[in-house]
Short mmCIF file of C-alpha atoms and ligand atoms in Angstrom, two decimals:
data_model
loop_
_atom_site.label_atom_id
_atom_site.label_comp_id
_atom_site.label_asym_id
_atom_site.label_seq_id
_atom_site.Cartn_x
_atom_site.Cartn_y
_atom_site.Cartn_z
CA MET A 1 0.00 0.00 0.00
CA LYS A 2 1.22 3.53 -0.82
CA ASP A 3 2.29 5.46 2.27
CA LYS A 4 0.08 8.39 3.18
CA ILE A 5 1.74 11.71 2.29
CA LYS A 6 2.95 13.61 5.35
CA LEU A 7 1.49 17.13 5.45
CA PRO A 8 3.22 20.00 7.32
CA ASN A 9 1.67 21.85 10.29
CA PRO A 10 -1.28 19.48 10.74
CA LEU A 11 -4.19 20.96 12.70
CA LYS A 12 -4.73 19.37 16.08
CA ILE A 13 -8.53 19.20 15.65
CA PRO A 14 -9.79 15.66 14.87
CA THR A 15 -10.57 14.99 11.18
CA LEU A 16 -14.35 14.64 11.58
CA GLN A 17 -14.54 17.86 13.57
CA GLN A 18 -12.48 19.61 10.86
CA SER A 19 -14.96 18.57 8.18
CA ILE A 20 -17.99 19.58 10.22
CA GLU A 21 -16.55 22.98 11.14
CA TRP A 22 -15.42 23.63 7.56
CA ILE A 23 -18.91 22.88 6.26
CA ILE A 24 -20.97 24.61 8.96
CA ASN A 25 -18.78 27.59 9.83
CA PRO A 26 -16.02 28.00 7.22
CA THR A 27 -14.79 31.46 8.30
CA GLY A 28 -14.69 30.42 11.97
CA PHE A 29 -12.77 27.28 11.02
CA MET A 30 -10.17 29.19 9.00
CA GLU A 31 -9.73 31.85 11.68
CA LYS A 32 -9.17 29.20 14.35
CA ALA A 33 -6.68 27.32 12.15
CA VAL A 34 -4.62 30.41 11.41
CA LEU A 35 -4.19 31.03 15.14
CA GLU A 36 -2.49 27.65 15.38
CA TYR A 37 -0.27 28.16 12.29
CA PRO A 38 -0.28 31.69 10.82
CA ASP A 39 0.91 31.20 7.21
CA LEU A 40 0.50 27.55 6.33
CA PHE A 41 -1.48 24.72 7.90
CA SER A 42 -2.74 21.32 6.83
CA THR A 43 -6.17 19.81 7.21
CA SER A 44 -6.50 16.04 6.94
CA THR A 45 -6.50 16.25 3.13
CA LEU A 46 -4.58 19.31 1.97
CA VAL A 47 -2.17 22.13 2.70
CA SER A 48 -3.64 25.62 2.94
CA VAL A 49 -1.42 28.69 2.49
CA ASN A 50 -2.18 32.37 2.91
CA HIS A 51 1.29 33.93 2.75
CA PRO A 52 1.72 36.02 -0.45
CA GLN A 53 5.17 34.55 -1.10
CA ALA A 54 3.88 30.99 -1.02
CA ILE A 55 0.88 31.90 -3.16
CA GLN A 56 3.18 33.54 -5.70
CA LYS A 57 5.35 30.42 -5.86
CA ILE A 58 2.33 28.21 -6.50
CA LEU A 59 0.62 30.39 -9.07
CA THR A 60 3.75 31.20 -11.06
CA ASN A 61 4.73 27.52 -11.27
CA ASP A 62 1.25 26.25 -12.06
CA ARG A 63 2.37 24.04 -14.95
CA LYS A 64 5.84 23.02 -13.70
CA MET A 65 6.26 22.28 -10.01
CA PHE A 66 2.51 22.11 -9.53
CA VAL A 67 -0.38 20.88 -11.61
CA ALA A 68 -3.76 22.60 -11.42
CA SER A 69 -5.32 19.27 -10.63
CA SER A 70 -8.96 18.44 -11.16
CA LYS A 71 -8.97 15.44 -8.82
CA THR A 72 -9.68 17.60 -5.80
CA SER A 73 -12.68 19.31 -7.39
CA THR A 74 -14.91 16.24 -7.22
CA ILE A 75 -17.38 18.07 -4.95
CA LEU A 76 -18.70 19.90 -8.00
CA GLN A 77 -18.79 16.86 -10.28
CA PRO A 78 -22.49 16.01 -9.76
CA LEU A 79 -23.42 19.46 -10.97
CA ILE A 80 -20.91 20.14 -13.75
CA GLY A 81 -20.01 16.62 -14.93
CA ASP A 82 -16.66 15.08 -15.95
CA TYR A 83 -15.95 17.21 -19.04
CA SER A 84 -16.22 20.66 -17.50
CA VAL A 85 -13.16 22.94 -17.77
CA ILE A 86 -12.94 22.67 -13.98
CA MET A 87 -12.73 18.88 -14.13
CA VAL A 88 -9.97 18.53 -16.73
CA GLU A 89 -6.25 19.25 -16.43
CA GLY A 90 -3.04 19.62 -18.48
CA ASP A 91 -3.27 20.28 -22.22
CA ARG A 92 -6.94 19.48 -22.38
CA HIS A 93 -7.61 22.14 -19.76
CA LYS A 94 -5.52 24.66 -21.70
CA GLN A 95 -7.43 23.97 -24.93
CA GLN A 96 -10.83 24.16 -23.28
CA ARG A 97 -9.97 27.48 -21.65
CA GLN A 98 -8.84 28.92 -24.96
CA LEU A 99 -12.21 28.02 -26.43
CA LEU A 100 -14.14 29.62 -23.60
CA MET A 101 -12.17 32.82 -23.22
CA PRO A 102 -13.09 35.02 -26.24
CA PRO A 103 -16.53 36.11 -24.97
CA PHE A 104 -14.88 37.16 -21.67
CA HIS A 105 -12.09 39.29 -23.14
CA LYS A 106 -11.96 42.94 -22.12
CA GLU A 107 -12.83 44.18 -25.62
CA ARG A 108 -16.16 42.33 -25.48
CA MET A 109 -17.21 44.14 -22.30
CA PRO A 110 -18.77 47.25 -23.89
CA ALA A 111 -21.21 44.95 -25.67
CA TYR A 112 -22.48 43.62 -22.33
CA SER A 113 -22.63 47.00 -20.56
CA GLN A 114 -25.88 48.23 -21.99
CA LEU A 115 -27.52 44.89 -21.35
CA ILE A 116 -26.44 45.00 -17.69
CA CYS A 117 -27.68 48.57 -17.14
CA ASN A 118 -31.00 47.91 -18.89
CA LEU A 119 -31.62 44.73 -16.94
CA THR A 120 -30.87 46.48 -13.66
CA GLU A 121 -33.36 49.24 -14.51
CA LYS A 122 -35.97 46.71 -15.55
CA VAL A 123 -35.66 44.56 -12.44
CA PHE A 124 -35.42 47.41 -9.92
CA SER A 125 -38.19 49.52 -11.45
CA GLN A 126 -40.56 46.61 -10.85
CA LEU A 127 -39.79 46.36 -7.13
CA PRO A 128 -42.64 47.51 -4.88
CA GLN A 129 -41.85 50.54 -2.73
CA ASN A 130 -41.57 50.29 1.05
CA LYS A 131 -41.72 46.51 1.06
CA PRO A 132 -38.72 44.41 2.12
CA PHE A 133 -36.98 42.30 -0.51
CA GLN A 134 -33.92 40.09 -0.51
CA ALA A 135 -31.28 41.89 -2.54
CA ARG A 136 -29.36 38.71 -3.34
CA ASN A 137 -32.40 37.10 -5.00
CA VAL A 138 -33.14 40.17 -7.08
CA LEU A 139 -29.50 40.56 -8.11
CA GLN A 140 -29.38 36.90 -9.07
CA GLU A 141 -32.12 37.53 -11.62
CA ILE A 142 -29.78 40.04 -13.25
CA SER A 143 -26.61 37.92 -13.14
CA LEU A 144 -28.49 34.88 -14.45
CA GLN A 145 -29.90 36.76 -17.42
CA VAL A 146 -26.46 38.23 -18.20
CA ILE A 147 -24.69 34.89 -18.19
CA LEU A 148 -27.45 33.33 -20.31
CA GLU A 149 -26.81 35.98 -22.95
CA VAL A 150 -23.05 35.42 -22.82
CA VAL A 151 -23.43 31.66 -23.10
CA PHE A 152 -26.28 31.43 -25.60
CA GLY A 153 -26.44 34.84 -27.28
CA LEU A 154 -29.93 36.15 -27.80
CA CYS A 155 -32.09 34.06 -25.50
CA GLU A 156 -35.82 34.46 -25.30
CA GLY A 157 -38.78 32.15 -25.15
CA GLU A 158 -40.22 29.32 -23.14
CA ARG A 159 -37.07 27.17 -22.99
CA TYR A 160 -35.04 30.00 -21.49
CA GLU A 161 -37.74 30.89 -19.00
CA LYS A 162 -37.79 27.27 -17.83
CA LEU A 163 -34.00 27.15 -17.70
CA LYS A 164 -33.87 30.29 -15.56
CA ARG A 165 -36.45 28.91 -13.13
CA LEU A 166 -34.69 25.55 -12.83
CA LEU A 167 -31.19 27.01 -12.42
CA THR A 168 -32.49 29.21 -9.60
CA LEU A 169 -34.18 26.22 -7.95
CA ILE A 170 -31.17 23.92 -8.20
CA THR A 171 -28.81 26.48 -6.63
CA GLU A 172 -31.36 27.11 -3.86
CA ILE A 173 -30.91 23.49 -2.77
CA PHE A 174 -27.43 24.39 -1.49
CA LYS A 175 -28.33 27.75 0.00
CA SER A 176 -27.61 26.88 3.65
CA PRO A 177 -24.53 25.36 5.32
CA LEU A 178 -26.58 22.31 6.32
CA SER A 179 -27.97 21.64 2.86
CA SER A 180 -24.52 22.27 1.34
CA SER A 181 -23.17 19.37 3.39
CA ILE A 182 -24.71 17.01 0.85
CA LEU A 183 -22.03 18.10 -1.64
CA PHE A 184 -19.21 17.37 0.79
CA LEU A 185 -20.51 14.10 2.26
CA PRO A 186 -21.13 11.58 -0.54
CA PHE A 187 -22.93 9.14 1.79
CA LEU A 188 -25.78 11.69 1.98
CA GLN A 189 -26.20 11.54 -1.80
CA GLN A 190 -29.16 9.14 -1.71
CA ASP A 191 -32.18 9.39 -3.95
CA LEU A 192 -35.01 8.88 -1.45
CA GLY A 193 -37.68 10.31 -3.72
CA SER A 194 -38.49 13.77 -5.00
CA TRP A 195 -38.85 15.22 -1.48
CA SER A 196 -35.38 14.18 -0.35
CA PRO A 197 -32.71 16.82 -1.06
CA TRP A 198 -30.63 14.55 -3.32
CA GLY A 199 -33.75 13.24 -5.07
CA LYS A 200 -34.85 16.80 -5.70
CA PHE A 201 -31.38 17.68 -7.02
CA LEU A 202 -31.30 14.70 -9.42
CA ARG A 203 -34.75 15.48 -10.82
CA GLN A 204 -33.99 19.15 -11.33
CA ARG A 205 -30.65 18.34 -12.94
CA GLN A 206 -32.43 15.95 -15.29
CA GLN A 207 -34.88 18.67 -16.35
CA ILE A 208 -32.05 21.17 -16.91
CA ASP A 209 -30.13 18.59 -18.96
CA GLU A 210 -33.17 18.00 -21.18
CA LEU A 211 -33.42 21.73 -21.90
CA LEU A 212 -29.68 22.02 -22.61
CA TYR A 213 -29.69 18.99 -24.92
CA ALA A 214 -32.76 20.37 -26.74
CA GLU A 215 -30.95 23.67 -27.29
CA ILE A 216 -27.80 21.89 -28.50
CA ALA A 217 -29.83 19.77 -30.95
CA GLU A 218 -31.63 22.82 -32.32
CA ARG A 219 -28.36 24.74 -32.76
CA ARG A 220 -26.78 21.78 -34.55
CA GLN A 221 -29.67 21.80 -37.02
CA GLN A 222 -29.63 25.56 -37.57
CA TYR A 223 -25.89 26.20 -37.33
CA ASP A 224 -25.06 29.90 -37.71
CA PRO A 225 -21.32 30.65 -38.15
CA GLU A 226 -21.93 34.35 -37.44
CA ARG A 227 -22.87 33.77 -33.80
CA ILE A 228 -20.16 34.54 -31.23
CA ASP A 229 -21.72 33.25 -28.02
CA ILE A 230 -19.99 30.50 -26.01
CA LEU A 231 -22.22 27.69 -27.25
CA SER A 232 -21.55 28.62 -30.89
CA LEU A 233 -17.78 28.82 -30.31
CA LEU A 234 -17.75 25.45 -28.59
CA MET A 235 -19.82 23.87 -31.35
CA ALA A 236 -17.44 25.15 -34.02
CA ALA A 237 -14.35 23.76 -32.24
CA LYS A 238 -12.58 20.55 -33.34
CA ASP A 239 -9.97 18.50 -31.47
CA GLU A 240 -6.63 17.31 -33.00
CA GLN A 241 -8.42 14.42 -34.69
CA GLY A 242 -10.88 16.86 -36.24
CA GLU A 243 -13.72 15.68 -33.98
CA PRO A 244 -16.25 18.21 -32.65
CA MET A 245 -17.34 18.22 -29.01
CA SER A 246 -19.95 15.66 -28.07
CA ASP A 247 -23.35 16.65 -26.65
CA ARG A 248 -22.22 15.47 -23.22
CA GLU A 249 -19.08 17.62 -23.35
CA LEU A 250 -21.09 20.63 -24.46
CA ARG A 251 -23.62 20.10 -21.70
CA ASP A 252 -20.94 19.96 -18.98
CA GLU A 253 -19.31 23.15 -20.21
CA LEU A 254 -22.61 25.01 -20.47
CA MET A 255 -23.63 23.95 -16.98
CA THR A 256 -20.26 25.09 -15.58
CA MET A 257 -20.54 28.51 -17.15
CA LEU A 258 -24.15 28.97 -16.10
CA ILE A 259 -23.60 28.01 -12.47
CA ALA A 260 -20.12 29.56 -11.95
CA GLY A 261 -21.18 32.64 -13.86
CA HIS A 262 -24.20 33.79 -11.89
CA GLU A 263 -24.18 32.47 -8.31
CA THR A 264 -20.85 34.09 -7.44
CA THR A 265 -21.59 37.46 -9.04
CA ALA A 266 -25.02 37.68 -7.37
CA SER A 267 -23.47 37.18 -3.92
CA ALA A 268 -20.68 39.67 -4.63
CA MET A 269 -23.19 42.34 -5.70
CA ALA A 270 -25.37 41.67 -2.66
CA TRP A 271 -22.35 42.10 -0.38
CA GLY A 272 -21.55 45.33 -2.22
CA LEU A 273 -25.04 46.79 -1.64
CA TYR A 274 -24.87 45.68 1.97
CA TRP A 275 -21.58 47.44 2.75
CA ILE A 276 -22.52 50.60 0.87
CA HIS A 277 -25.68 50.97 2.94
CA HIS A 278 -24.16 49.69 6.18
CA VAL A 279 -21.39 52.30 6.18
CA PRO A 280 -23.06 55.68 5.43
CA GLN A 281 -19.80 57.50 4.57
CA VAL A 282 -19.15 54.99 1.80
CA ARG A 283 -22.56 55.63 0.25
CA GLU A 284 -22.06 59.39 0.48
CA LYS A 285 -18.65 59.29 -1.19
CA LEU A 286 -19.86 56.95 -3.89
CA LEU A 287 -22.86 59.14 -4.68
CA GLN A 288 -20.61 62.17 -4.93
CA GLU A 289 -18.42 60.35 -7.41
CA LEU A 290 -21.37 59.13 -9.48
CA ASP A 291 -23.02 62.56 -9.47
CA SER A 292 -19.81 64.12 -10.72
CA LEU A 293 -20.42 62.34 -14.03
CA GLY A 294 -23.54 64.40 -14.72
CA GLU A 295 -26.82 63.17 -16.16
CA SER A 296 -25.92 60.29 -18.41
CA LEU A 297 -23.82 57.46 -17.11
CA ASN A 298 -21.48 56.16 -19.78
CA PRO A 299 -20.95 52.52 -18.73
CA MET A 300 -17.27 52.39 -19.64
CA THR A 301 -16.57 55.66 -17.75
CA VAL A 302 -18.45 54.28 -14.74
CA ALA A 303 -16.35 51.12 -14.85
CA ARG A 304 -13.18 53.21 -14.47
CA LEU A 305 -14.32 55.29 -11.48
CA PRO A 306 -11.65 55.02 -8.76
CA TYR A 307 -13.86 55.04 -5.66
CA LEU A 308 -16.42 52.65 -7.15
CA THR A 309 -13.56 50.32 -8.09
CA ALA A 310 -12.17 50.56 -4.56
CA VAL A 311 -15.61 49.77 -3.07
CA CYS A 312 -15.95 46.68 -5.29
CA ASN A 313 -12.41 45.53 -4.44
CA GLU A 314 -12.99 45.99 -0.72
CA THR A 315 -16.26 44.02 -1.07
CA LEU A 316 -14.38 41.15 -2.72
CA ARG A 317 -11.60 41.39 -0.15
CA ILE A 318 -13.56 41.31 3.07
CA TYR A 319 -15.79 38.34 2.20
CA PRO A 320 -14.34 36.76 -0.94
CA VAL A 321 -17.16 34.76 -2.50
CA ALA A 322 -14.66 32.02 -3.38
CA MET A 323 -12.80 31.30 -0.15
CA LEU A 324 -10.11 29.10 -1.73
CA THR A 325 -8.41 28.61 -5.07
CA PHE A 326 -8.81 25.21 -6.66
CA ALA A 327 -6.10 22.82 -5.48
CA ARG A 328 -2.68 22.58 -7.12
CA VAL A 329 -0.76 19.33 -6.65
CA THR A 330 3.04 19.19 -6.31
CA GLN A 331 4.78 17.33 -9.15
CA GLU A 332 8.12 17.11 -7.40
CA ARG A 333 9.56 17.82 -3.97
CA VAL A 334 8.76 21.49 -3.33
CA GLU A 335 9.94 23.84 -0.61
CA LEU A 336 7.21 26.15 0.63
CA LEU A 337 7.85 28.61 3.48
CA GLY A 338 10.57 26.35 4.86
CA HIS A 339 8.48 23.16 4.64
CA GLN A 340 9.34 20.29 2.30
CA LEU A 341 6.24 19.11 0.43
CA GLU A 342 6.36 15.61 -1.04
CA PRO A 343 5.31 14.99 -4.65
CA GLY A 344 1.54 14.52 -4.89
CA THR A 345 0.68 17.02 -2.11
CA PRO A 346 -2.51 19.05 -2.76
CA VAL A 347 -2.16 22.75 -1.89
CA VAL A 348 -4.80 25.51 -1.93
CA GLY A 349 -4.41 29.27 -1.69
CA CYS A 350 -6.69 30.48 1.10
CA ILE A 351 -8.13 33.67 -0.34
CA TYR A 352 -10.14 34.48 2.78
CA LEU A 353 -7.14 34.33 5.12
CA LEU A 354 -4.88 36.15 2.65
CA HIS A 355 -7.43 38.98 2.52
CA HIS A 356 -7.55 39.12 6.32
CA ARG A 357 -3.82 39.38 6.99
CA GLU A 358 -3.14 42.26 9.39
CA ASP A 359 0.24 42.94 7.74
CA LEU A 360 -1.47 43.61 4.39
CA TYR A 361 -4.83 44.96 5.49
CA PRO A 362 -4.68 46.68 8.92
CA GLN A 363 -8.00 46.28 10.79
CA PRO A 364 -9.05 43.63 8.29
CA LYS A 365 -12.61 43.28 9.66
CA GLN A 366 -13.37 46.88 8.81
CA PHE A 367 -14.79 47.87 5.45
CA LYS A 368 -12.40 50.55 4.20
CA PRO A 369 -12.35 51.07 0.40
CA GLU A 370 -9.66 53.76 0.90
CA ARG A 371 -7.03 51.07 1.42
CA PHE A 372 -7.28 50.33 -2.32
CA LEU A 373 -6.70 54.01 -3.13
CA GLU A 374 -3.76 54.33 -0.76
CA ARG A 375 -1.72 51.43 -2.07
CA GLN A 376 -1.50 48.89 -4.85
CA PHE A 377 -1.75 45.22 -3.97
CA SER A 378 0.07 42.57 -5.96
CA PRO A 379 -1.89 39.69 -7.58
CA TYR A 380 -0.63 37.50 -4.71
CA GLU A 381 -1.89 39.87 -2.02
CA PHE A 382 -5.36 40.50 -3.43
CA MET A 383 -6.80 37.67 -5.47
CA PRO A 384 -10.58 37.30 -5.34
CA PHE A 385 -10.43 35.55 -8.72
CA GLY A 386 -7.50 33.23 -7.97
CA GLY A 387 -4.62 33.23 -10.44
CA GLY A 388 -2.30 31.17 -12.61
CA VAL A 389 -3.68 28.69 -15.08
CA ARG A 390 -7.06 28.38 -13.41
CA ARG A 391 -7.65 32.08 -12.86
CA CYS A 392 -11.37 32.81 -13.10
CA VAL A 393 -12.42 33.09 -16.75
CA GLY A 394 -15.28 35.47 -15.89
CA ASP A 395 -13.34 38.01 -13.78
CA ALA A 396 -13.67 40.95 -16.19
CA LEU A 397 -17.39 40.30 -16.68
CA ALA A 398 -18.02 39.89 -12.94
CA GLN A 399 -16.22 43.14 -12.09
CA LEU A 400 -17.98 45.08 -14.83
CA GLU A 401 -21.32 43.71 -13.73
CA MET A 402 -20.73 44.58 -10.08
CA LYS A 403 -19.80 48.15 -10.93
CA LEU A 404 -22.58 48.84 -13.41
CA VAL A 405 -25.32 47.26 -11.32
CA ILE A 406 -24.25 49.11 -8.17
CA ALA A 407 -23.83 52.42 -10.03
CA THR A 408 -27.24 52.10 -11.72
CA ILE A 409 -29.05 51.22 -8.50
CA LEU A 410 -27.37 53.92 -6.45
CA SER A 411 -27.91 56.72 -8.91
CA ARG A 412 -31.54 55.82 -9.66
CA TYR A 413 -33.04 54.52 -6.43
CA GLN A 414 -33.19 55.17 -2.70
CA LEU A 415 -32.62 51.98 -0.77
CA THR A 416 -32.09 51.25 2.90
CA LEU A 417 -31.21 48.12 4.80
CA PHE A 418 -34.29 46.55 6.39
CA ASP A 419 -32.61 46.41 9.80
CA ASN A 420 -29.32 47.38 11.36
CA GLN A 421 -28.27 43.86 12.21
CA PRO A 422 -24.88 43.00 10.71
CA GLU A 423 -25.05 40.57 7.80
CA LYS A 424 -22.89 37.50 8.53
CA PRO A 425 -21.15 35.38 5.90
CA HIS A 426 -22.32 31.79 5.58
CA ARG A 427 -21.69 28.86 3.30
CA ARG A 428 -23.76 28.59 0.16
CA GLY A 429 -22.55 25.48 -1.71
CA VAL A 430 -18.83 26.09 -2.13
CA THR A 431 -19.13 29.87 -1.81
CA LEU A 432 -19.46 32.50 0.92
CA ALA A 433 -22.75 34.39 0.76
CA PRO A 434 -24.65 36.83 3.01
CA ALA A 435 -26.60 34.66 5.47
CA LYS A 436 -29.84 36.64 5.29
CA GLY A 437 -29.51 37.54 1.62
CA VAL A 438 -29.29 41.30 2.44
CA LYS A 439 -32.83 42.37 3.23
CA MET A 440 -33.50 45.86 1.89
CA VAL A 441 -36.36 48.28 1.29
CA MET A 442 -36.79 50.56 -1.70
CA THR A 443 -38.03 53.91 -0.45
CA GLY A 444 -38.26 55.73 -3.76
CA GLU A 445 -36.46 57.06 -6.78
CA ARG A 446 -33.40 59.17 -6.22
CA VAL A 447 -33.34 62.83 -7.16
CA ARG A 448 -29.85 64.25 -7.57
CA GLN A 449 -29.00 67.33 -5.53
CA GLU A 450 -28.58 69.49 -8.65
CA GLU A 451 -31.92 68.43 -10.09
CA ARG A 452 -33.61 69.21 -6.80
CA LEU A 453 -32.06 72.69 -6.78
CA ARG A 454 -33.08 73.22 -10.42
CA GLU A 455 -36.66 72.20 -9.63
CA LEU A 456 -36.72 74.51 -6.61
CA SER A 457 -35.41 77.46 -8.62
CA GLN A 458 -38.24 76.98 -11.15
CA LEU A 459 -40.94 77.19 -8.47
C1 HEM B 1 -17.55 37.79 -8.25
C2 HEM B 1 -17.63 36.75 -9.06
C3 HEM B 1 -16.63 35.64 -9.16
C4 HEM B 1 -15.65 35.25 -8.29
C5 HEM B 1 -15.32 35.85 -6.93
C6 HEM B 1 -14.97 34.12 -8.90
C7 HEM B 1 -13.89 33.47 -8.33
C8 HEM B 1 -13.20 32.42 -8.91
C9 HEM B 1 -12.04 31.76 -8.35
C10 HEM B 1 -11.37 32.12 -7.03
C11 HEM B 1 -11.68 30.77 -9.19
C12 HEM B 1 -10.54 29.75 -8.98
C13 HEM B 1 -9.24 30.30 -9.53
C14 HEM B 1 -8.03 29.50 -9.16
O1 HEM B 1 -8.12 28.34 -8.74
O2 HEM B 1 -6.92 30.05 -9.25
C15 HEM B 1 -12.61 30.78 -10.31
C16 HEM B 1 -12.58 29.91 -11.38
C17 HEM B 1 -13.51 29.91 -12.39
N1 HEM B 1 -14.52 30.84 -12.60
FE1 HEM B 1 -14.97 32.40 -11.41
N2 HEM B 1 -15.55 33.86 -10.11
C18 HEM B 1 -16.56 34.77 -10.31
C19 HEM B 1 -17.35 34.90 -11.45
C20 HEM B 1 -17.29 34.07 -12.53
C21 HEM B 1 -18.03 34.27 -13.77
C22 HEM B 1 -18.94 35.46 -14.10
C23 HEM B 1 -17.74 33.22 -14.57
C24 HEM B 1 -18.28 33.05 -15.95
C25 HEM B 1 -18.61 31.98 -16.49
C26 HEM B 1 -16.80 32.34 -13.85
C27 HEM B 1 -16.27 31.15 -14.30
C28 HEM B 1 -15.21 30.49 -13.72
C29 HEM B 1 -14.63 29.26 -14.28
C30 HEM B 1 -15.10 28.52 -15.52
C31 HEM B 1 -13.56 28.91 -13.44
C32 HEM B 1 -12.64 27.70 -13.58
C33 HEM B 1 -11.46 28.05 -14.46
C34 HEM B 1 -10.55 26.87 -14.74
O3 HEM B 1 -10.74 25.79 -14.16
O4 HEM B 1 -9.63 27.03 -15.56
N3 HEM B 1 -16.56 32.91 -12.62
N4 HEM B 1 -13.51 31.82 -10.12
#
């Protein structure tokens, strides 16, 4: 039998307790672990690092000393399948990424801007006034519609309506730490009928698959080489043998993009709205900056605003929606912060702990966008989207979306938080989301100071 790999700085907590704490209270677990070993510690299965130097070594040697392995991402397999970009490695991973990237390149962003602003207007103008609503749910409607457009191009009609409803339902299954445990503990994955959580998941996945396969079949029949959405690009691609992607491969990639592309962004935007309204000075400063642009908001100018950018960065710093990078596995003996890692050791970058280091971010629990105006952080000090060969493919889209949605809402509407209770982070599947979904109330439309003065002067 192969000897078990020895991991450095093992936590003293028993293995079962580690798993339970990681599932139920991930931030508490990480904060306790870092007290035992500040820069690098090992759970029962992997090494976790949060020192920028170690993170830099991993992410700059992603294809040499380390491999961006897929074997440790099995938690997501039931949702995204075996052929997803997340589940493949090496050359295959490189090729699949190249296929997926074009719609996410910076130069494609202006094309999505108007869509994002219009959708935000549409969704928020329909909200009833003075009635509480969960911001995360409302924002998810926007992020879901955006990613559908990126993945499928123009998407209207019954099939898309059904797809939207089912994608929302399937992600709701994992909305709490307890229900997320089903992803981490395979023995809970039992189909005990449509009322059991796993049974419900399997049935909803089946319905989503049917819709995706129907769309793929229709597109194969009416192939349009002019289309530039992700599905069209994937369908046009051929491997070295000249073979196109199979339906199953297409399905797994579509599902990955749809899930990864809207859940995360919705939580990030909800956190953003929370902090802006929780810290009044932040809202004031942001409004001043937005008002300085005058009447019409040019999306690409908005996206470059320094304070808005700092607010979004601080939002992604304080509660990074993705707490960890995917695992990298050592290919040889590697030295990391004075520890010798044996070949085959899985290592993750702990984004949450990196973002809470006192030496980088003094008073890390405080929401202070100014820190991003006062200094520049390296990609190994601030990395909400990971880095190296598995760096998030949707980072530019997610950041644009956050900025435009927040700017549109703030300049058009008056919102307040429903209560003054702090919003705590909790596990939602593999991500960190606001536990109560950020309950807010819309109190009216916003009139800019100048407009109010103009109206008054005309009286
Ligand atoms: C605020 C929103 C988002 C955050 C915080 C986020 C974060 C991350 C992180 C940390 C990783 C792992 C990187 C690594 O291991 O080094 C990742 C990977 C990934 N993200 Fe995102 N993401 C977001 C939005 C999106 C969007 C909009 C898409 C669009 C489809 C997307 C698609 C992906 C994919 C496909 C991967 C896997 C890449 C690979 O395996 O090569 N994400 N993301």
